[in-house]
Coordinates of C-alpha atoms and ligand atoms in Angstrom, one line a residue:
M30 CA 68.6 100.6 93.6
R31 CA 70.1 98.9 90.6
R32 CA 68.8 101.7 88.4
S33 CA 70.5 104.3 90.8
C34 CA 73.9 102.2 90.6
G35 CA 73.5 102.2 86.8
A36 CA 72.7 105.8 86.4
R37 CA 75.6 106.8 88.6
R38 CA 77.8 104.7 86.7
Y39 CA 76.6 106.1 83.3
V40 CA 77.1 109.6 84.5
F41 CA 80.6 109.0 86.0
N42 CA 81.7 107.3 82.8
R43 CA 80.3 109.8 80.4
A44 CA 81.9 112.7 82.4
L45 CA 85.1 110.9 82.6
A46 CA 85.0 110.3 78.8
L47 CA 84.3 114.0 78.2
R48 CA 87.2 115.0 80.5
K49 CA 89.5 112.8 78.7
E50 CA 88.3 114.1 75.3
R51 CA 88.9 117.6 76.5
Y52 CA 92.3 116.9 77.8
A53 CA 93.3 115.1 74.4
A54 CA 92.1 118.2 72.6
G55 CA 94.1 120.4 74.8
G56 CA 91.3 122.3 76.3
K57 CA 91.0 123.4 79.8
H58 CA 89.9 121.1 82.6
L59 CA 86.1 120.6 83.1
S60 CA 85.1 121.5 86.7
Y61 CA 82.5 120.1 88.7
A62 CA 80.3 123.1 87.9
D63 CA 80.9 122.6 84.2
L64 CA 80.0 118.9 84.3
C65 CA 76.8 119.8 86.2
K66 CA 75.6 121.8 83.2
H67 CA 76.4 118.9 81.1
L68 CA 74.4 116.6 83.3
T69 CA 71.3 118.9 83.0
A70 CA 71.8 118.7 79.1
W71 CA 72.0 114.8 79.3
K72 CA 68.8 114.6 81.2
A73 CA 67.0 116.7 78.6
E74 CA 68.3 114.3 75.7
P75 CA 65.5 111.8 74.7
D76 CA 68.0 109.0 74.7
T77 CA 69.1 109.6 78.2
S78 CA 66.0 111.0 79.7
W79 CA 65.9 107.9 82.0
L80 CA 68.3 109.7 84.1
K81 CA 65.5 111.8 85.5
E82 CA 64.1 108.6 87.2
V83 CA 67.0 108.5 89.7
H84 CA 67.3 111.2 92.5
S85 CA 69.4 114.3 91.1
Q86 CA 71.8 114.3 94.1
V87 CA 72.9 110.7 93.4
L88 CA 74.0 112.0 89.9
Q89 CA 75.6 115.0 91.3
Q90 CA 77.6 112.8 93.7
A91 CA 78.9 110.7 90.7
L92 CA 80.3 114.1 89.3
K93 CA 81.8 114.9 92.8
D94 CA 83.4 111.5 93.0
L95 CA 85.1 112.0 89.6
D96 CA 86.4 115.4 90.6
R97 CA 87.8 113.8 93.9
A98 CA 89.2 111.0 91.9
Y99 CA 91.1 113.5 89.6
R100 CA 92.1 115.5 92.6
N101 CA 93.6 112.6 94.2
F102 CA 95.5 111.8 90.9
F103 CA 96.8 115.2 90.4
E104 CA 98.0 115.3 94.2
G105 CA 99.7 111.9 93.6
R106 CA 97.6 109.7 96.0
A107 CA 95.9 107.6 93.3
E108 CA 96.0 106.4 89.6
L109 CA 94.2 108.2 87.0
P110 CA 90.5 107.6 87.4
R111 CA 89.1 104.6 85.3
F112 CA 85.7 103.8 83.8
K113 CA 83.4 101.9 86.0
R114 CA 82.2 98.5 85.0
K115 CA 78.9 97.0 85.7
G116 CA 79.0 94.4 88.6
K117 CA 82.2 96.1 90.1
D118 CA 81.9 98.6 92.8
D119 CA 78.1 99.0 92.2
A120 CA 77.1 101.8 94.4
F121 CA 75.4 105.2 94.9
R122 CA 75.4 107.8 97.5
H123 CA 72.9 110.3 99.0
P124 CA 74.5 113.3 100.5
Q125 CA 71.5 114.1 102.6
K126 CA 67.8 113.7 103.3
V127 CA 68.1 110.2 104.4
E128 CA 66.0 109.3 107.5
L129 CA 67.0 106.7 110.0
D130 CA 64.6 104.9 112.3
Q131 CA 66.8 102.8 114.5
P132 CA 64.2 101.5 116.9
N133 CA 62.3 100.2 114.2
G134 CA 65.2 99.1 112.1
R135 CA 64.4 100.9 108.9
I136 CA 65.9 103.6 106.8
R137 CA 64.2 106.2 104.3
L138 CA 66.1 106.8 101.0
P139 CA 64.9 109.6 98.8
K140 CA 62.7 108.4 95.9
L141 CA 63.0 104.8 97.2
G142 CA 61.0 105.1 100.6
W143 CA 61.3 103.2 103.7
M144 CA 63.3 99.9 103.8
R145 CA 64.3 97.5 106.4
Y146 CA 67.8 96.7 107.4
R147 CA 69.9 94.4 109.5
L148 CA 71.9 96.3 112.1
S149 CA 75.6 95.6 112.2
R150 CA 76.3 98.3 114.8
L151 CA 74.4 101.2 116.5
V152 CA 74.7 104.5 114.5
E153 CA 75.7 107.3 116.7
G154 CA 75.6 111.0 116.0
E155 CA 74.0 113.1 113.3
V156 CA 73.2 111.2 110.1
G157 CA 75.3 112.5 107.1
P158 CA 75.8 111.0 103.8
V159 CA 74.7 107.5 103.1
T160 CA 76.2 104.9 100.6
V161 CA 74.3 102.0 99.3
S162 CA 76.4 99.3 97.5
L163 CA 75.8 95.8 96.0
K164 CA 78.4 93.2 96.9
A165 CA 78.0 89.7 95.6
G166 CA 74.2 90.1 95.5
K167 CA 73.9 91.5 98.7
W168 CA 72.8 95.2 99.4
H169 CA 74.7 97.1 102.0
V170 CA 74.0 100.5 103.3
S171 CA 76.7 102.5 105.3
V172 CA 75.9 105.8 107.2
Q173 CA 78.3 108.5 107.9
T174 CA 77.8 110.5 111.0
E175 CA 79.1 113.4 112.9
R176 CA 79.3 114.0 116.8
E177 CA 81.4 115.5 119.4
V178 CA 83.7 113.2 121.4
E179 CA 86.0 113.8 124.5
K180 CA 89.6 113.9 123.6
P181 CA 90.4 110.4 124.7
V182 CA 93.4 109.3 126.9
H183 CA 94.9 106.1 125.8
P184 CA 94.4 103.2 128.2
S185 CA 98.0 101.8 127.8
T186 CA 101.3 103.4 128.5
T187 CA 103.5 101.1 126.4
L188 CA 105.4 101.5 123.1
V189 CA 105.8 98.8 120.5
G190 CA 107.4 98.4 117.2
I191 CA 106.0 96.3 114.2
D192 CA 107.7 94.5 111.5
V193 CA 105.5 93.1 108.6
G194 CA 106.8 90.2 106.5
V195 CA 105.6 87.2 104.3
T196 CA 106.0 84.2 106.6
R197 CA 104.6 86.1 109.6
F198 CA 102.0 88.8 108.8
A199 CA 103.4 90.9 111.6
T200 CA 105.9 90.6 114.5
L201 CA 105.8 92.9 117.5
S202 CA 108.7 94.0 119.3
D203 CA 107.4 92.4 122.4
G204 CA 107.5 89.0 120.9
T205 CA 103.8 88.8 119.8
V206 CA 103.3 87.2 116.3
I207 CA 100.2 88.1 114.2
E208 CA 99.5 85.2 111.6
P209 CA 97.1 85.5 108.8
A210 CA 93.8 83.8 109.3
N211 CA 93.9 80.2 108.5
A212 CA 90.4 80.5 106.9
F213 CA 92.2 82.3 104.1
R214 CA 93.7 79.0 103.0
K215 CA 90.4 77.1 102.9
A216 CA 88.5 79.8 101.1
E217 CA 91.3 80.1 98.4
A218 CA 91.0 76.4 97.8
S219 CA 87.3 76.7 97.2
L220 CA 87.9 79.9 95.1
A221 CA 90.1 77.7 92.8
K222 CA 87.7 75.0 92.5
A223 CA 84.8 77.4 91.7
Q224 CA 87.0 79.1 89.2
R225 CA 87.8 75.6 87.5
A226 CA 84.1 75.0 87.3
M227 CA 83.3 78.2 85.7
A228 CA 86.2 77.6 83.1
R229 CA 84.4 74.4 82.0
K230 CA 81.2 76.1 81.3
I231 CA 80.1 77.6 78.0
R232 CA 80.7 81.3 78.2
F233 CA 77.5 83.5 78.9
S234 CA 75.3 80.3 79.2
S235 CA 73.0 80.1 82.2
N236 CA 75.3 77.5 83.9
W237 CA 78.2 79.8 83.4
R238 CA 76.4 82.7 84.9
K239 CA 75.6 80.5 87.9
A240 CA 79.2 79.4 88.3
K241 CA 80.3 83.1 88.0
A242 CA 78.0 84.0 90.7
K243 CA 79.4 81.3 92.9
V244 CA 83.1 82.7 92.2
Q245 CA 81.8 86.1 93.2
R246 CA 80.3 84.8 96.3
V247 CA 83.6 83.1 97.4
Q248 CA 85.7 86.0 96.3
A249 CA 83.2 88.2 98.7
R250 CA 83.8 85.9 101.4
I251 CA 87.6 86.1 101.1
A252 CA 87.3 89.8 101.3
R253 CA 85.2 89.5 104.3
I254 CA 87.7 87.1 106.1
R255 CA 90.6 89.5 105.2
S256 CA 88.7 92.6 106.5
D257 CA 87.8 90.7 109.7
F258 CA 91.3 89.5 110.3
L259 CA 92.7 93.0 109.7
H260 CA 90.3 94.7 111.9
K261 CA 90.9 92.2 114.7
A262 CA 94.7 92.5 114.6
S263 CA 94.7 96.2 114.3
T264 CA 92.2 96.8 117.3
T265 CA 94.4 94.3 119.4
V266 CA 97.5 96.2 118.6
S267 CA 96.1 99.6 119.2
K268 CA 94.2 98.8 122.2
N269 CA 97.4 97.5 123.9
H270 CA 99.9 100.1 123.0
A271 CA 99.9 103.9 123.3
V272 CA 102.6 104.4 120.6
V273 CA 102.8 102.0 117.7
C274 CA 106.1 102.3 115.5
V275 CA 106.0 101.1 112.0
E276 CA 108.6 101.1 109.3
D277 CA 108.1 104.3 107.0
L278 CA 107.5 102.3 103.9
D279 CA 105.8 103.4 100.7
V280 CA 103.1 100.7 100.6
R281 CA 102.2 101.8 97.0
A282 CA 105.8 101.4 95.7
M283 CA 105.9 98.0 97.5
T284 CA 102.8 96.8 95.7
A285 CA 104.3 98.0 92.3
S286 CA 107.7 96.3 92.9
A287 CA 106.0 92.9 93.8
A288 CA 104.1 92.7 90.8
G289 CA 106.5 94.5 88.5
T290 CA 105.8 95.2 84.9
V291 CA 105.9 93.3 81.8
E292 CA 109.4 94.5 80.7
E293 CA 110.6 94.1 84.4
P294 CA 108.8 91.4 86.5
G295 CA 109.0 91.9 90.2
V296 CA 111.9 90.1 91.7
N297 CA 109.7 88.7 94.5
V298 CA 106.8 87.4 92.4
R299 CA 107.8 83.8 92.7
Q300 CA 108.4 83.8 96.5
K301 CA 104.7 83.2 97.5
A302 CA 104.0 82.0 100.8
G303 CA 100.3 80.5 100.5
L304 CA 99.0 84.2 99.9
N305 CA 99.5 86.3 97.0
K306 CA 102.2 88.7 97.8
A307 CA 100.5 91.7 96.3
V308 CA 97.4 90.9 98.5
L309 CA 99.7 90.8 101.5
Y310 CA 101.1 94.2 100.8
Q311 CA 97.6 95.5 100.3
G312 CA 96.8 94.0 103.6
W313 CA 99.8 95.7 105.3
G314 CA 98.8 99.0 104.0
E315 CA 95.2 98.7 105.1
F316 CA 96.4 97.3 108.5
R317 CA 98.7 100.3 109.0
R318 CA 95.8 102.6 107.9
Q319 CA 93.6 101.1 110.6
V320 CA 96.1 101.2 113.4
G321 CA 96.5 104.9 112.4
Y322 CA 92.9 105.9 112.8
K323 CA 92.2 103.6 115.8
Q324 CA 95.2 105.1 117.7
E325 CA 93.6 108.5 116.9
W326 CA 90.3 107.4 118.4
L327 CA 92.0 106.1 121.4
G328 CA 94.3 108.9 122.0
G329 CA 97.5 107.0 121.1
W330 CA 100.0 107.5 118.3
L331 CA 101.2 105.8 115.1
L332 CA 104.8 106.7 114.5
P333 CA 106.5 105.8 111.2
V334 CA 110.2 105.2 111.5
P335 CA 112.5 105.7 108.5
A336 CA 113.4 102.4 107.0
P337 CA 117.2 102.6 106.5
N338 CA 119.1 100.3 108.9
T339 CA 116.2 99.3 111.0
S340 CA 116.8 95.6 110.3
R341 CA 120.5 95.8 111.2
T342 CA 120.6 97.9 114.2
C343 CA 121.2 96.2 117.6
P344 CA 118.3 96.9 119.9
E345 CA 120.7 96.7 122.9
W346 CA 123.4 99.2 122.1
G347 CA 122.4 100.6 118.7
H348 CA 125.4 99.0 116.8
V349 CA 124.8 99.0 113.0
A350 CA 126.1 96.3 110.9
A351 CA 125.1 94.2 107.9
G352 CA 126.9 91.2 109.4
S353 CA 124.5 91.1 112.3
R354 CA 122.0 89.4 110.0
P355 CA 123.4 86.0 109.3
S356 CA 120.1 84.9 107.8
Q357 CA 116.6 86.4 106.9
S358 CA 115.2 85.2 110.1
V359 CA 118.0 85.5 112.5
F360 CA 119.6 88.6 114.3
R361 CA 122.9 88.2 116.0
C362 CA 124.8 91.4 116.9
V363 CA 128.3 91.3 115.8
A364 CA 129.3 93.7 118.5
C365 CA 127.7 92.4 121.7
G366 CA 126.1 89.1 120.7
H367 CA 122.6 89.9 121.4
A368 CA 120.5 87.7 119.3
G369 CA 116.8 87.1 118.4
N370 CA 114.2 86.9 115.7
A371 CA 115.2 89.2 113.0
Ligands
ZN30 ZN1 124.7 94.7 120.1

């Protein structure tokens, strides 16, 4: 499996280098089909004949991933594709020919054979592409499936608005407050401790490697806590409300403004409330994405609302005034006197 990850990374990086080279020379873009021809040539080269040991579809998928990464870039959805590093996003994908034997808890991957797995949830529908990834020393397998479902009717009939913030992760218009998981703080403290321990070791020594593995384990735990928190929060919100309104913000622009650039550091960089601000922004983006697809599953809606004036409009009569916000946290309408949490 490590070999498959390595071969996939090699093919991705080499194809990326080739595309960059082509671009710098002013040549035309290399298509997926062009790159497949290159791949065949690389397999024939004596230096890289080890690529043949990995299933060919895994390598083709690497080229497809690169193609998609470029498409996302050209269509403004992502940054320019970057070279993959060993130990980060180690993964490979089989588009087909994977057999799943759920009653016996085993899965068969091409060239690798049958393997046992620990089930996190029942796999329903027809098995499609399967991704195997390595995270903090543990192998994960995720199975994409396809099945027909009835058009759902949302169990709730209510509408709710959500505001996201730093001190409170999210505030709902019905008064509910969602706070970030407390476990974050504890895990962050142990991350700092592990990082200090690593800094004291001699680089690349075996103790340094051990300390580094520890840091990666804690980072993986933080990622799991965050993921767990976001999923619980988004599930609760979408289960309870048929329509969820969110501020129509560009989360990517927000992340950029929080971090800023070297020439122009972000204005809010220092206003950290325990959690890293950029991490929070990422969290909101992911939270919104989750509420979006969960609403679709349940037959509800996610409704983005244009941002201007949302924070200074009176919910009672719609009076708009900047003066209705005497402070960051308080709203008091200058026209009718209606007051509440901003
Ligand atoms: Zn009012």
